[in-house]
mmCIF file of C-alpha atoms in Angstrom:
data_model
loop_
_atom_site.group_PDB
_atom_site.id
_atom_site.type_symbol
_atom_site.label_atom_id
_atom_site.label_comp_id
_atom_site.label_asym_id
_atom_site.label_seq_id
_atom_site.Cartn_x
_atom_site.Cartn_y
_atom_site.Cartn_z
ATOM 1 C CA MET A 263 -13.239 21.920 9.230
ATOM 2 C CA GLY A 264 -14.491 18.590 7.937
ATOM 3 C CA GLY A 265 -12.793 16.098 5.692
ATOM 4 C CA GLY A 266 -14.036 13.154 3.685
ATOM 5 C CA ALA A 267 -12.345 10.328 1.832
ATOM 6 C CA ALA A 268 -13.267 7.596 -0.633
ATOM 7 C CA GLY A 269 -11.377 4.764 -2.301
ATOM 8 C CA VAL A 270 -8.257 2.812 -1.423
ATOM 9 C CA ALA A 271 -4.816 4.010 -0.377
ATOM 10 C CA ASP A 272 -3.233 0.687 -1.359
ATOM 11 C CA ARG A 273 -4.660 -1.512 -4.103
ATOM 12 C CA GLU A 274 -2.818 -4.616 -2.860
ATOM 13 C CA THR A 275 -4.069 -4.536 0.732
ATOM 14 C CA GLY A 276 -7.330 -2.643 0.182
ATOM 15 C CA ARG A 277 -6.352 -0.198 2.962
ATOM 16 C CA PRO A 278 -8.854 2.675 2.750
ATOM 17 C CA VAL A 279 -7.798 6.245 2.088
ATOM 18 C CA THR A 280 -8.479 8.660 4.975
ATOM 19 C CA ALA A 281 -8.574 12.457 5.042
ATOM 20 C CA ASP A 282 -5.545 12.774 7.359
ATOM 21 C CA LEU A 283 -2.998 11.023 5.100
ATOM 22 C CA ARG A 284 0.146 12.861 3.956
ATOM 23 C CA HIS A 285 0.288 13.359 0.201
ATOM 24 C CA ARG A 286 2.630 14.640 -2.505
ATOM 25 C CA VAL A 287 0.879 17.820 -3.642
ATOM 26 C CA GLY A 288 2.918 18.798 -6.722
ATOM 27 C CA SER A 289 2.831 22.380 -7.934
ATOM 28 C CA VAL A 290 0.828 23.572 -4.923
ATOM 29 C CA THR A 291 4.477 23.932 -3.791
ATOM 30 C CA LYS A 292 4.759 27.000 -6.037
ATOM 31 C CA THR A 293 2.561 29.090 -3.730
ATOM 32 C CA PHE A 294 4.901 28.268 -0.826
ATOM 33 C CA THR A 295 8.021 29.111 -2.845
ATOM 34 C CA ALA A 296 6.434 32.358 -4.085
ATOM 35 C CA ALA A 297 5.475 33.313 -0.504
ATOM 36 C CA ALA A 298 9.064 32.714 0.643
ATOM 37 C CA VAL A 299 10.361 34.943 -2.182
ATOM 38 C CA LEU A 300 7.878 37.682 -1.240
ATOM 39 C CA ARG A 301 9.053 37.501 2.374
ATOM 40 C CA GLN A 302 12.531 38.303 1.020
ATOM 41 C CA VAL A 303 11.060 41.159 -1.034
ATOM 42 C CA GLU A 304 9.504 42.503 2.189
ATOM 43 C CA ALA A 305 12.878 42.190 3.932
ATOM 44 C CA GLY A 306 14.520 44.222 1.166
ATOM 45 C CA THR A 307 16.912 41.454 0.084
ATOM 46 C CA VAL A 308 15.134 40.819 -3.243
ATOM 47 C CA GLY A 309 13.612 43.265 -5.735
ATOM 48 C CA LEU A 310 10.477 41.977 -7.422
ATOM 49 C CA ASP A 311 11.350 43.787 -10.637
ATOM 50 C CA ALA A 312 15.117 43.333 -10.381
ATOM 51 C CA PRO A 313 16.864 41.195 -13.028
ATOM 52 C CA VAL A 314 17.698 37.584 -12.268
ATOM 53 C CA SER A 315 21.329 38.299 -13.204
ATOM 54 C CA ARG A 316 21.669 40.515 -10.108
ATOM 55 C CA TYR A 317 21.285 37.483 -7.831
ATOM 56 C CA LEU A 318 22.254 34.524 -10.028
ATOM 57 C CA PRO A 319 24.880 35.786 -12.470
ATOM 58 C CA GLY A 320 25.535 33.276 -15.230
ATOM 59 C CA LEU A 321 22.573 30.941 -14.597
ATOM 60 C CA VAL A 322 20.609 32.685 -17.363
ATOM 61 C CA PRO A 323 23.464 33.897 -19.550
ATOM 62 C CA GLY A 324 23.621 36.929 -21.831
ATOM 63 C CA GLY A 325 20.978 39.572 -22.231
ATOM 64 C CA ARG A 326 18.188 37.241 -21.101
ATOM 65 C CA GLY A 327 19.499 37.217 -17.537
ATOM 66 C CA ASP A 328 19.298 41.020 -17.515
ATOM 67 C CA ALA A 329 15.849 41.076 -19.142
ATOM 68 C CA ILE A 330 14.151 38.432 -16.985
ATOM 69 C CA THR A 331 13.005 39.761 -13.606
ATOM 70 C CA VAL A 332 12.079 37.936 -10.405
ATOM 71 C CA ARG A 333 8.421 38.762 -11.101
ATOM 72 C CA MET A 334 8.649 37.107 -14.541
ATOM 73 C CA LEU A 335 9.863 33.891 -12.917
ATOM 74 C CA LEU A 336 6.995 34.012 -10.416
ATOM 75 C CA ASN A 337 4.275 34.555 -13.045
ATOM 76 C CA HIS A 338 5.781 32.419 -15.844
ATOM 77 C CA THR A 339 6.412 35.278 -18.280
ATOM 78 C CA SER A 340 10.193 34.704 -18.440
ATOM 79 C CA GLY A 341 10.002 32.890 -21.785
ATOM 80 C CA LEU A 342 12.171 30.084 -20.349
ATOM 81 C CA ALA A 343 11.194 26.638 -21.606
ATOM 82 C CA GLU A 344 10.163 23.665 -19.484
ATOM 83 C CA TYR A 345 13.173 21.423 -18.706
ATOM 84 C CA LEU A 346 11.160 18.259 -18.048
ATOM 85 C CA PRO A 347 11.143 16.809 -21.619
ATOM 86 C CA TYR A 348 14.956 17.158 -21.617
ATOM 87 C CA ALA A 349 15.428 15.529 -18.198
ATOM 88 C CA TYR A 350 13.078 12.608 -18.975
ATOM 89 C CA PRO A 351 14.035 11.206 -22.413
ATOM 90 C CA SER A 352 10.767 9.320 -22.938
ATOM 91 C CA LEU A 353 8.879 12.635 -22.561
ATOM 92 C CA LYS A 354 10.922 14.519 -25.154
ATOM 93 C CA ALA A 355 7.970 14.779 -27.585
ATOM 94 C CA PHE A 356 5.870 16.654 -24.977
ATOM 95 C CA PRO A 357 3.350 18.284 -25.486
ATOM 96 C CA ASP A 358 2.650 15.626 -28.179
ATOM 97 C CA LEU A 359 1.384 13.120 -25.608
ATOM 98 C CA ALA A 360 0.865 10.251 -28.056
ATOM 99 C CA ALA A 361 4.572 10.326 -28.906
ATOM 100 C CA THR A 362 5.647 10.235 -25.252
ATOM 101 C CA GLY A 363 6.123 7.130 -23.124
ATOM 102 C CA PRO A 364 6.331 6.396 -19.395
ATOM 103 C CA GLU A 365 9.652 4.496 -19.450
ATOM 104 C CA SER A 366 11.729 7.332 -17.943
ATOM 105 C CA LEU A 367 9.462 7.552 -14.902
ATOM 106 C CA GLU A 368 10.685 4.131 -13.823
ATOM 107 C CA GLU A 369 14.259 4.463 -15.081
ATOM 108 C CA LEU A 370 14.830 7.747 -13.221
ATOM 109 C CA ARG A 371 12.860 6.925 -10.069
ATOM 110 C CA PHE A 372 15.967 7.123 -7.831
ATOM 111 C CA THR A 373 17.976 9.631 -9.870
ATOM 112 C CA ARG A 374 19.382 12.564 -7.898
ATOM 113 C CA PHE A 375 19.074 15.584 -10.175
ATOM 114 C CA ASP A 376 21.166 18.732 -9.783
ATOM 115 C CA PRO A 377 18.851 21.788 -9.973
ATOM 116 C CA VAL A 378 21.499 23.851 -11.761
ATOM 117 C CA GLU A 379 21.749 21.153 -14.467
ATOM 118 C CA LEU A 380 17.951 21.075 -14.834
ATOM 119 C CA ILE A 381 17.868 24.874 -15.103
ATOM 120 C CA GLY A 382 20.582 24.594 -17.764
ATOM 121 C CA MET A 383 18.315 22.312 -19.824
ATOM 122 C CA GLY A 384 15.472 24.834 -19.684
ATOM 123 C CA VAL A 385 17.779 27.752 -20.491
ATOM 124 C CA ALA A 386 19.391 25.925 -23.428
ATOM 125 C CA ALA A 387 16.025 24.926 -24.919
ATOM 126 C CA PRO A 388 14.428 27.252 -27.504
ATOM 127 C CA PRO A 389 12.686 30.118 -25.652
ATOM 128 C CA VAL A 390 8.884 29.915 -25.514
ATOM 129 C CA GLY A 391 8.478 33.696 -25.497
ATOM 130 C CA GLU A 392 10.118 37.058 -24.945
ATOM 131 C CA PRO A 393 10.871 38.069 -21.336
ATOM 132 C CA GLY A 394 7.760 39.796 -20.011
ATOM 133 C CA GLY A 395 5.652 38.835 -23.039
ATOM 134 C CA THR A 396 2.118 37.518 -22.649
ATOM 135 C CA PRO A 397 0.658 35.031 -22.702
ATOM 136 C CA GLY A 398 3.351 33.507 -20.563
ATOM 137 C CA VAL A 399 4.050 29.771 -20.689
ATOM 138 C CA TYR A 400 3.974 27.716 -17.478
ATOM 139 C CA SER A 401 7.456 26.325 -16.806
ATOM 140 C CA ASN A 402 9.007 24.567 -13.812
ATOM 141 C CA THR A 403 12.362 26.059 -14.842
ATOM 142 C CA ASN A 404 11.157 29.364 -13.372
ATOM 143 C CA TYR A 405 10.600 27.916 -9.922
ATOM 144 C CA LEU A 406 13.892 26.002 -9.833
ATOM 145 C CA LEU A 407 15.535 29.407 -10.439
ATOM 146 C CA LEU A 408 13.510 30.873 -7.564
ATOM 147 C CA GLY A 409 14.823 28.059 -5.351
ATOM 148 C CA GLN A 410 18.379 29.016 -6.290
ATOM 149 C CA LEU A 411 17.512 32.670 -5.606
ATOM 150 C CA LEU A 412 16.281 31.849 -2.093
ATOM 151 C CA GLU A 413 19.458 29.858 -1.458
ATOM 152 C CA LYS A 414 21.636 32.716 -2.674
ATOM 153 C CA VAL A 415 20.035 35.476 -0.587
ATOM 154 C CA THR A 416 19.402 33.503 2.636
ATOM 155 C CA GLY A 417 22.368 31.107 2.665
ATOM 156 C CA LEU A 418 19.948 28.249 3.381
ATOM 157 C CA PRO A 419 18.800 25.409 1.122
ATOM 158 C CA ALA A 420 15.472 26.478 -0.404
ATOM 159 C CA GLU A 421 13.642 23.732 1.517
ATOM 160 C CA ARG A 422 14.899 25.061 4.863
ATOM 161 C CA CYS A 423 14.219 28.670 3.920
ATOM 162 C CA ILE A 424 10.602 27.845 2.990
ATOM 163 C CA ALA A 425 10.201 25.816 6.198
ATOM 164 C CA ARG A 426 11.516 28.715 8.313
ATOM 165 C CA ASP A 427 9.688 31.590 6.630
ATOM 166 C CA VAL A 428 6.415 30.034 5.472
ATOM 167 C CA ILE A 429 5.615 26.534 6.778
ATOM 168 C CA GLY A 430 6.675 27.171 10.399
ATOM 169 C CA PRO A 431 4.953 30.549 10.889
ATOM 170 C CA ALA A 432 1.738 29.154 9.357
ATOM 171 C CA GLY A 433 1.758 26.352 11.958
ATOM 172 C CA LEU A 434 1.681 23.516 9.408
ATOM 173 C CA ARG A 435 2.719 20.376 11.296
ATOM 174 C CA ASP A 436 2.363 17.847 8.471
ATOM 175 C CA THR A 437 3.993 19.846 5.659
ATOM 176 C CA GLU A 438 7.548 19.687 4.337
ATOM 177 C CA LEU A 439 9.497 19.887 1.118
ATOM 178 C CA ALA A 440 10.699 16.377 0.319
ATOM 179 C CA VAL A 441 14.444 15.907 0.190
ATOM 180 C CA GLY A 442 14.506 12.102 0.126
ATOM 181 C CA THR A 443 12.561 9.476 -1.794
ATOM 182 C CA HIS A 444 9.980 8.409 0.820
ATOM 183 C CA ILE A 445 6.919 10.019 2.376
ATOM 184 C CA GLU A 446 7.284 9.769 6.168
ATOM 185 C CA GLY A 447 4.171 8.887 8.152
ATOM 186 C CA PRO A 448 0.800 7.508 6.983
ATOM 187 C CA HIS A 449 0.257 8.118 3.260
ATOM 188 C CA PRO A 450 -1.443 6.584 0.235
ATOM 189 C CA ARG A 451 0.365 4.851 -2.583
ATOM 190 C CA LEU A 452 0.351 7.120 -5.645
ATOM 191 C CA TYR A 453 -0.619 5.401 -8.898
ATOM 192 C CA GLU A 454 0.573 6.731 -12.264
ATOM 193 C CA ALA A 455 -1.234 5.601 -15.439
ATOM 194 C CA TRP A 456 0.407 7.962 -18.015
ATOM 195 C CA PHE A 457 -2.665 8.114 -20.245
ATOM 196 C CA ARG A 458 -3.294 4.376 -19.822
ATOM 197 C CA MET A 459 0.152 3.489 -21.156
ATOM 198 C CA ILE A 460 0.940 2.034 -17.699
ATOM 199 C CA ASP A 461 -1.643 -0.681 -17.101
ATOM 200 C CA PRO A 462 -2.219 -1.421 -14.321
ATOM 201 C CA PRO A 463 -1.077 1.958 -12.943
ATOM 202 C CA ARG A 464 2.211 1.794 -11.021
ATOM 203 C CA ASP A 465 2.903 3.080 -7.508
ATOM 204 C CA HIS A 466 5.262 6.080 -7.555
ATOM 205 C CA SER A 467 4.900 7.180 -3.927
ATOM 206 C CA VAL A 468 8.586 6.248 -3.524
ATOM 207 C CA HIS A 469 10.371 8.612 -5.917
ATOM 208 C CA ASP A 470 13.332 10.971 -5.639
ATOM 209 C CA MET A 471 11.744 14.432 -5.868
ATOM 210 C CA SER A 472 14.890 16.301 -6.924
ATOM 211 C CA TRP A 473 13.388 16.315 -10.444
ATOM 212 C CA VAL A 474 11.130 19.175 -9.282
ATOM 213 C CA GLY A 475 12.544 20.448 -5.958
ATOM 214 C CA PRO A 476 11.029 23.804 -4.851
ATOM 215 C CA SER A 477 8.772 23.701 -7.899
ATOM 216 C CA ALA A 478 6.658 20.673 -6.872
ATOM 217 C CA SER A 479 8.130 18.477 -4.101
ATOM 218 C CA LEU A 480 5.892 19.474 -1.162
ATOM 219 C CA ILE A 481 4.319 16.821 1.076
ATOM 220 C CA SER A 482 1.243 17.980 2.987
ATOM 221 C CA THR A 483 -2.286 17.106 4.143
ATOM 222 C CA VAL A 484 -5.605 18.539 3.004
ATOM 223 C CA ALA A 485 -6.072 20.096 6.483
ATOM 224 C CA ASP A 486 -2.668 21.816 6.365
ATOM 225 C CA LEU A 487 -3.335 23.164 2.859
ATOM 226 C CA ASN A 488 -6.741 24.496 3.900
ATOM 227 C CA ARG A 489 -5.091 26.234 6.853
ATOM 228 C CA PHE A 490 -2.291 27.648 4.688
ATOM 229 C CA TYR A 491 -4.517 29.147 1.991
ATOM 230 C CA ALA A 492 -6.935 30.564 4.600
ATOM 231 C CA LEU A 493 -4.030 32.360 6.310
ATOM 232 C CA LEU A 494 -2.480 33.453 3.004
ATOM 233 C CA LEU A 495 -5.719 34.968 1.650
ATOM 234 C CA ALA A 496 -6.342 36.655 5.010
ATOM 235 C CA GLY A 497 -2.977 38.428 4.689
ATOM 236 C CA GLU A 498 -1.261 36.477 7.482
ATOM 237 C CA VAL A 499 1.480 34.615 5.549
ATOM 238 C CA VAL A 500 2.817 37.566 3.548
ATOM 239 C CA ALA A 501 1.989 41.249 4.029
ATOM 240 C CA PRO A 502 -1.235 42.535 2.416
ATOM 241 C CA SER A 503 0.860 44.472 -0.125
ATOM 242 C CA SER A 504 2.631 41.234 -1.123
ATOM 243 C CA LEU A 505 -0.690 39.387 -1.339
ATOM 244 C CA ALA A 506 -1.938 42.119 -3.687
ATOM 245 C CA GLU A 507 1.099 41.466 -5.923
ATOM 246 C CA MET A 508 0.424 37.707 -5.802
ATOM 247 C CA ARG A 509 -3.128 38.368 -7.041
ATOM 248 C CA ARG A 510 -2.069 40.538 -10.018
ATOM 249 C CA THR A 511 -2.619 38.139 -12.899
ATOM 250 C CA VAL A 512 -1.420 37.777 -16.479
ATOM 251 C CA PRO A 513 -2.556 35.249 -19.104
ATOM 252 C CA VAL A 514 -0.424 32.093 -18.998
ATOM 253 C CA ILE A 515 -0.646 28.921 -21.116
ATOM 254 C CA SER A 516 -0.915 25.990 -18.705
ATOM 255 C CA GLN A 517 0.745 22.597 -19.151
ATOM 256 C CA GLU A 518 -2.598 21.342 -20.454
ATOM 257 C CA GLY A 519 -2.469 24.014 -23.183
ATOM 258 C CA ARG A 520 -5.275 26.176 -21.763
ATOM 259 C CA THR A 521 -4.862 29.910 -21.182
ATOM 260 C CA ILE A 522 -5.402 30.720 -17.505
ATOM 261 C CA ASP A 523 -5.018 33.831 -15.349
ATOM 262 C CA TYR A 524 -1.908 33.449 -13.185
ATOM 263 C CA GLY A 525 -0.471 35.671 -10.468
ATOM 264 C CA LEU A 526 2.679 35.099 -8.413
ATOM 265 C CA GLY A 527 2.429 31.405 -7.485
ATOM 266 C CA LEU A 528 -1.328 31.807 -7.155
ATOM 267 C CA HIS A 529 -4.229 31.689 -9.584
ATOM 268 C CA PRO A 530 -7.987 32.223 -9.420
ATOM 269 C CA LEU A 531 -10.363 29.338 -9.881
ATOM 270 C CA GLU A 532 -12.211 29.615 -13.164
ATOM 271 C CA PRO A 533 -15.826 30.641 -12.400
ATOM 272 C CA LEU A 534 -17.933 27.517 -11.967
ATOM 273 C CA GLY A 535 -21.267 29.303 -12.124
ATOM 274 C CA PRO A 536 -22.908 32.725 -12.170
ATOM 275 C CA GLY A 537 -22.455 34.814 -9.040
ATOM 276 C CA GLN A 538 -19.862 32.424 -7.624
ATOM 277 C CA ASP A 539 -17.400 33.771 -5.066
ATOM 278 C CA ALA A 540 -13.817 34.324 -6.181
ATOM 279 C CA TYR A 541 -11.439 31.559 -5.079
ATOM 280 C CA TRP A 542 -7.644 31.563 -5.222
ATOM 281 C CA GLY A 543 -5.138 28.743 -4.856
ATOM 282 C CA HIS A 544 -3.122 26.300 -6.935
ATOM 283 C CA GLY A 545 -3.308 22.846 -8.466
ATOM 284 C CA GLY A 546 -0.555 20.281 -8.590
ATOM 285 C CA THR A 547 0.400 16.962 -10.074
ATOM 286 C CA VAL A 548 3.372 14.632 -9.633
ATOM 287 C CA TRP A 549 3.817 11.024 -10.700
ATOM 288 C CA GLY A 550 0.711 9.379 -9.243
ATOM 289 C CA GLY A 551 -0.554 12.284 -7.158
ATOM 290 C CA GLY A 552 -2.840 15.221 -7.865
ATOM 291 C CA THR A 553 -4.105 18.077 -5.680
ATOM 292 C CA LEU A 554 -6.201 21.219 -5.952
ATOM 293 C CA ALA A 555 -6.359 23.651 -3.025
ATOM 294 C CA MET A 556 -8.544 26.768 -3.055
ATOM 295 C CA ALA A 557 -9.598 29.491 -0.605
ATOM 296 C CA ARG A 558 -12.241 32.179 -0.957
ATOM 297 C CA ALA A 559 -10.801 35.629 -1.609
ATOM 298 C CA ASP A 560 -11.488 36.690 2.009
ATOM 299 C CA GLY A 561 -9.892 33.511 3.402
ATOM 300 C CA GLY A 562 -13.227 32.551 4.988
ATOM 301 C CA ARG A 563 -13.850 29.253 3.163
ATOM 302 C CA GLN A 564 -11.360 26.697 1.883
ATOM 303 C CA TRP A 565 -11.424 23.349 0.163
ATOM 304 C CA CYS A 566 -8.789 20.925 -0.994
ATOM 305 C CA VAL A 567 -8.955 17.648 -2.890
ATOM 306 C CA ALA A 568 -6.107 15.144 -3.252
ATOM 307 C CA VAL A 569 -6.203 12.059 -5.482
ATOM 308 C CA ASN A 570 -3.814 9.104 -5.721
ATOM 309 C CA LEU A 571 -4.195 8.283 -9.416
ATOM 310 C CA GLN A 572 -2.980 10.483 -12.249
ATOM 311 C CA ARG A 573 -3.414 10.712 -16.033
ATOM 312 C CA TRP A 574 -6.293 8.250 -16.118
ATOM 313 C CA ASN A 575 -7.542 9.508 -19.508
ATOM 314 C CA GLU A 576 -6.985 7.547 -22.703
ATOM 315 C CA LEU A 577 -5.784 9.544 -25.696
ATOM 316 C CA ASP A 578 -8.079 9.956 -28.695
ATOM 317 C CA ALA A 579 -6.956 9.567 -32.331
ATOM 318 C CA SER A 580 -5.559 13.104 -32.354
ATOM 319 C CA GLY A 581 -3.534 12.460 -29.178
ATOM 320 C CA ARG A 582 -5.733 14.497 -26.838
ATOM 321 C CA PRO A 583 -6.884 13.139 -23.444
ATOM 322 C CA GLN A 584 -10.480 11.901 -23.741
ATOM 323 C CA PRO A 585 -13.053 12.996 -21.152
ATOM 324 C CA HIS A 586 -13.514 10.476 -18.347
ATOM 325 C CA ALA A 587 -16.161 9.968 -15.667
ATOM 326 C CA ILE A 588 -13.553 10.946 -13.045
ATOM 327 C CA ASP A 589 -13.201 14.380 -14.690
ATOM 328 C CA ALA A 590 -16.965 14.987 -14.530
ATOM 329 C CA ALA A 591 -17.103 13.846 -10.898
ATOM 330 C CA MET A 592 -14.200 16.137 -9.975
ATOM 331 C CA ALA A 593 -15.841 19.117 -11.692
ATOM 332 C CA ASP A 594 -19.067 18.422 -9.762
ATOM 333 C CA PHE A 595 -17.088 18.229 -6.525
ATOM 334 C CA HIS A 596 -15.315 21.542 -7.221
ATOM 335 C CA ARG A 597 -18.659 23.204 -7.918
ATOM 336 C CA LEU A 598 -20.185 21.856 -4.714
ATOM 337 C CA ALA A 599 -17.131 22.756 -2.611
ATOM 338 C CA ALA A 600 -16.973 26.308 -3.949
ATOM 339 C CA ASN A 601 -20.691 27.083 -3.792
ATOM 340 C CA GLY A 602 -21.603 25.175 -0.624
#
C-alpha cells in the first residue's frame, strides 16, 4: 500500500508534508459513527427503524421525535436543519456564502460546545423537510444525535464507544476522535482560507472540535483510512447484513447544494468514467483540513487523499465558488486513483 505526498506541512518552516502524518478528516467520521450504531443494531440494543424518542426522549420534542427514526438520522432524511449557522454567528447567512464571514472561526476556536445545546439549535431551526422525505438534506445535527444515542445505550461517551467497537477491532493505531484542541503526534498545520476572505490562510490545526464531535472530529492517517474502508467493504467491521443497509442509498442534498446518493454514513463515488468500478466511502472537511477516502465495492482497492488547505476558491459575482486549478488537479487524481 503506497503513499505519496506533495507540498508543505508548515508554511513558516517549509517542513514538507509526508504520507504518514495525522490529519483531521472531518465528516469521514460519520462512517465510523454509523458503524458503531450498526454494531448496536446487531446487538439488539437499537432498532434501525425505531423512533429517536424511544432512546432520547425530549431531545427532538413533540411528534417529530416519534416520526424521526434512527435510519433517518443516519441517511440525513430526518428533516432536521444544520445547527452550524446558529453556533457560528458569522456563518448565519449560510448557504449564501458571500454574506458569510470567517470571524467566528477565530472567535470560537477554544469554545467548548455542549452537544445537547447544538442539537437544540438544529431542532429549533425551521425544518428542511418532512421526516423520511426525499431528497434528504445533509445535516450534522443528525450525527450529534447519533452520538447521544450511542452514549445512552452503551453508557460510554460516544468517542469511547466508537474506539471500542470500531477503531480498536479494525486495528487502527493512528485514529481517534478528538476530545481536546490539539492533534497529538506528527501532523500538518491546517490552513483555512474561507473563500479567500482569510488572506493569507490561517492555521486552524489547534481548534476545539466539540463544535462537531462524533459528526466530524476524527483524527486519522491515510493508511488507517485505507485499512478501515477495505475492512468495512469486505464485511469485517459490521456484519454483511449491516453493510447492505449502509449501502442502501437515498437522494440527499449535500452541503455544496448538489444532490448525491447517500446511504448510512457511506456514499458511492460519482462515476468518473464509463465502465468504472463502484467505489464507496466518505468525504470530509473541517477548518483547514479536507479528506476523501474511497474503497472499491469488494474492498480490494482503496485510496485516500488529505489536504491541508480548505475553501481556496474565490466567489464569483453570484456568490458561487469559482473553479480553481486545485479542483481540476483533484478530479484528475480521483480519476487516476479509481481507475488505476
